[in-house]
Short mmCIF file of C-alpha atoms and ligand atoms in Angstrom, two decimals:
data_model
loop_
_atom_site.label_atom_id
_atom_site.label_comp_id
_atom_site.label_asym_id
_atom_site.label_seq_id
_atom_site.Cartn_x
_atom_site.Cartn_y
_atom_site.Cartn_z
CA MET A 1 -0.90 18.39 -11.43
CA ALA A 2 2.69 18.31 -10.19
CA LEU A 3 5.77 16.13 -10.19
CA LEU A 4 6.76 15.26 -6.62
CA PRO A 5 10.37 14.73 -5.40
CA ILE A 6 11.10 11.06 -4.53
CA LEU A 7 13.07 10.20 -1.36
CA HIS A 8 16.19 8.09 -1.86
CA PHE A 9 17.30 5.18 0.35
CA PRO A 10 18.75 5.24 3.03
CA ASP A 11 16.74 8.38 3.92
CA PRO A 12 15.24 7.64 7.38
CA ARG A 13 11.90 9.13 6.26
CA LEU A 14 11.43 5.94 4.18
CA GLU A 15 11.20 4.04 7.51
CA LYS A 16 8.09 5.92 8.72
CA VAL A 17 4.82 3.98 9.09
CA ALA A 18 1.96 5.60 7.14
CA ALA A 19 -1.29 6.58 8.88
CA PRO A 20 -4.72 5.55 7.54
CA ILE A 21 -6.61 8.16 5.49
CA GLU A 22 -9.79 9.14 7.35
CA HIS A 23 -11.62 11.00 4.56
CA VAL A 24 -11.19 10.50 0.83
CA ASP A 25 -11.54 14.13 -0.21
CA ASP A 26 -10.26 16.38 -3.01
CA GLU A 27 -6.88 16.80 -1.28
CA VAL A 28 -6.38 13.01 -1.31
CA ARG A 29 -7.53 12.81 -4.96
CA ARG A 30 -5.05 15.60 -5.88
CA LEU A 31 -2.21 13.75 -4.09
CA ALA A 32 -3.15 10.53 -5.94
CA ALA A 33 -3.12 12.40 -9.29
CA ASP A 34 0.29 13.97 -8.52
CA MET A 35 1.66 10.57 -7.48
CA ALA A 36 0.39 8.97 -10.70
CA GLU A 37 2.02 11.73 -12.77
CA THR A 38 5.27 11.26 -10.81
CA MET A 39 5.17 7.46 -11.29
CA TYR A 40 4.56 7.68 -15.07
CA ALA A 41 7.27 10.34 -15.48
CA ALA A 42 9.93 8.41 -13.52
CA PRO A 43 9.08 5.96 -15.21
CA GLY A 44 7.83 3.35 -12.76
CA ILE A 45 5.05 0.84 -12.27
CA GLY A 46 4.16 1.82 -8.70
CA LEU A 47 4.59 4.53 -6.09
CA ALA A 48 3.70 4.75 -2.40
CA ALA A 49 2.96 8.06 -0.65
CA THR A 50 5.86 7.34 1.75
CA GLN A 51 8.28 7.73 -1.20
CA VAL A 52 7.13 11.34 -1.71
CA ASP A 53 7.39 12.06 2.03
CA VAL A 54 3.65 11.87 2.68
CA HIS A 55 3.03 9.35 5.45
CA ARG A 56 -0.53 8.36 4.60
CA GLN A 57 -1.79 5.01 3.27
CA LEU A 58 -2.01 5.70 -0.45
CA ILE A 59 -0.54 3.73 -3.38
CA VAL A 60 -0.71 4.08 -7.15
CA ILE A 61 0.15 1.19 -9.49
CA ASP A 62 0.09 0.57 -13.23
CA THR A 63 1.76 -2.63 -14.44
CA SER A 64 0.06 -2.60 -17.86
CA GLU A 65 2.18 -2.49 -21.05
CA ALA A 66 0.32 0.55 -22.34
CA GLN A 67 0.43 2.28 -18.92
CA ASP A 68 -3.31 2.88 -19.14
CA GLN A 69 -4.61 0.80 -16.21
CA LEU A 70 -4.03 2.95 -13.16
CA ILE A 71 -4.97 1.38 -9.81
CA THR A 72 -5.25 3.59 -6.70
CA LEU A 73 -5.35 1.87 -3.31
CA ILE A 74 -6.25 3.84 -0.19
CA ASN A 75 -5.77 2.14 3.21
CA PRO A 76 -4.91 -1.20 1.53
CA ARG A 77 -5.20 -4.31 3.71
CA LEU A 78 -3.97 -7.78 2.80
CA THR A 79 -6.95 -10.16 3.16
CA GLY A 80 -5.34 -13.26 1.65
CA GLN A 81 -2.07 -14.61 0.33
CA SER A 82 -1.00 -17.88 -1.29
CA ALA A 83 1.37 -20.36 0.32
CA VAL A 84 3.01 -20.65 -3.09
CA THR A 85 5.72 -18.04 -3.58
CA GLN A 86 7.38 -16.44 -6.60
CA GLU A 87 10.76 -14.78 -7.06
CA TYR A 88 11.05 -11.51 -8.95
CA GLU A 89 13.97 -9.17 -9.61
CA GLU A 90 12.66 -5.98 -8.01
CA GLY A 91 13.68 -2.37 -8.48
CA CYS A 92 12.59 0.76 -6.64
CA LEU A 93 12.46 4.43 -7.59
CA SER A 94 13.84 5.16 -4.08
CA VAL A 95 16.83 2.82 -4.64
CA PRO A 96 18.03 3.93 -8.09
CA GLY A 97 20.16 1.51 -10.11
CA ILE A 98 19.74 -1.44 -7.72
CA TYR A 99 17.84 -4.59 -8.70
CA ASP A 100 17.70 -7.83 -6.72
CA THR A 101 15.56 -10.92 -6.28
CA VAL A 102 12.86 -11.00 -3.61
CA GLU A 103 10.61 -13.97 -2.82
CA ARG A 104 6.98 -13.16 -1.96
CA PRO A 105 3.56 -14.90 -2.03
CA ALA A 106 2.58 -15.48 -5.67
CA GLU A 107 -1.08 -14.44 -5.21
CA VAL A 108 -2.64 -11.87 -2.91
CA GLU A 109 -6.08 -10.55 -2.13
CA VAL A 110 -6.35 -6.93 -1.02
CA GLU A 111 -9.16 -4.77 0.34
CA ALA A 112 -8.87 -0.99 -0.07
CA LEU A 113 -10.81 2.21 -0.64
CA GLY A 114 -11.00 3.68 -4.13
CA LEU A 115 -10.86 7.37 -5.07
CA ASP A 116 -14.65 7.48 -4.54
CA GLY A 117 -14.11 6.44 -0.91
CA LYS A 118 -15.88 3.11 -1.46
CA PRO A 119 -14.30 -0.20 -0.38
CA PHE A 120 -13.35 -2.79 -3.00
CA ARG A 121 -11.48 -6.09 -3.12
CA MET A 122 -9.03 -7.29 -5.73
CA LYS A 123 -7.02 -10.44 -6.39
CA ALA A 124 -3.63 -10.26 -8.07
CA ASP A 125 -0.88 -12.55 -9.29
CA GLY A 126 2.33 -12.17 -11.31
CA LEU A 127 3.93 -8.72 -11.49
CA LEU A 128 0.82 -6.98 -10.09
CA ALA A 129 1.02 -9.13 -6.91
CA VAL A 130 4.74 -8.31 -6.60
CA CYS A 131 4.10 -4.60 -7.04
CA ILE A 132 1.17 -4.46 -4.56
CA GLN A 133 3.30 -6.14 -1.88
CA HIS A 134 6.33 -3.93 -2.64
CA GLU A 135 4.20 -0.76 -2.34
CA MET A 136 2.37 -1.97 0.80
CA ASP A 137 5.80 -2.60 2.35
CA HIS A 138 6.67 1.08 1.73
CA LEU A 139 3.62 2.12 3.79
CA GLN A 140 5.06 0.08 6.67
CA GLY A 141 8.50 1.72 6.30
CA ILE A 142 10.00 -1.31 4.57
CA VAL A 143 12.14 -1.01 1.42
CA PHE A 144 12.79 -4.08 -0.80
CA VAL A 145 16.48 -4.15 0.21
CA ASP A 146 15.28 -4.94 3.77
CA HIS A 147 14.35 -8.39 2.36
CA LEU A 148 17.97 -9.05 1.26
CA SER A 149 20.84 -10.40 3.39
CA ARG A 150 22.48 -7.97 5.83
CA LEU A 151 25.68 -8.13 3.73
CA LYS A 152 23.88 -7.19 0.49
CA ARG A 153 21.86 -4.46 2.23
CA ASN A 154 24.98 -2.92 3.82
CA ARG A 155 26.78 -2.92 0.45
CA ILE A 156 23.81 -1.11 -1.12
CA VAL A 157 23.74 1.45 1.73
CA SER A 158 27.48 2.20 1.23
CA LYS A 159 27.17 2.43 -2.55
CA LEU A 160 24.19 4.83 -2.43
CA ARG A 161 25.73 6.96 0.36
CA LYS A 162 28.88 7.41 -1.80
CA GLN A 163 26.76 8.33 -4.83
CA GLN A 164 24.71 10.81 -2.80
CA LYS A 165 27.93 12.52 -1.55
CA VAL A 166 29.17 13.24 -5.09
CA SER A 167 25.83 14.26 -6.57
O1 K1U B 201 8.10 1.44 -5.48
C1 K1U B 201 8.70 1.88 -6.44
O2 K1U B 201 9.67 2.59 -6.30
C2 K1U B 201 8.25 1.57 -7.85
C3 K1U B 201 8.90 0.32 -8.42
C4 K1U B 201 7.87 -0.78 -8.36
C5 K1U B 201 8.37 -2.18 -8.53
C6 K1U B 201 9.14 -2.57 -9.60
C7 K1U B 201 9.55 -3.88 -9.75
C8 K1U B 201 9.17 -4.82 -8.83
C9 K1U B 201 8.41 -4.42 -7.75
C10 K1U B 201 7.99 -3.12 -7.62
C11 K1U B 201 9.30 0.64 -9.86
O3 K1U B 201 8.51 0.98 -10.64
S1 K1U B 201 10.97 0.45 -10.27
C12 K1U B 201 10.99 0.80 -12.04
C13 K1U B 201 10.45 -0.31 -12.87
O4 K1U B 201 10.31 -1.42 -12.40
C14 K1U B 201 10.05 -0.08 -14.27
C15 K1U B 201 10.29 1.12 -14.88
C16 K1U B 201 9.92 1.31 -16.21
C17 K1U B 201 9.29 0.32 -16.90
C18 K1U B 201 9.06 -0.88 -16.30
C19 K1U B 201 9.43 -1.09 -14.99
ZN1 ZN B 202 9.80 0.95 -4.08
#
């Protein structure tokens, strides 16, 4: 297994739209394992392939306290969402040190392929619903700061560009 480098906003590669995975093979399972290792090491509760510069529809998530409930979603598709919304202060491994509130549907239903290549459905609420939507956004080239006002987003871009110049 290997730790993968994570792209940092505003890297334009974070704006790429991920392609569906046609075959769930050993290469995909290895990428999923490397992404899980990278997520746990960061530490984080989710990671999308886009963030490690692989533009394929693959997400890993673990929102459990003990970090022992890994969920892998391949080609995830939103099949339902609640009208009721929730606000959550989100963070992102690609936007280090920045946290801000995003409003999203409180409950979602998702269909995806598992590591065995078989389709499954899951319902989520609370933090898991937030994280699924945040990671699915990454696969569409959307970062959580894109949900903030233009003013806030521009301030974050300037701050991170300055930090990236000195580091
Ligand atoms: O997409 C990512 O970069 C992962 C991101 C997921 C996320 C967090 C919060 C709301 C929505 C989505 C993170 O994991 S940021 C780090 C983080 O939240 C965390 C780190 C250690 C322990 C607990 C949480
Ligand atoms: Zn993120």
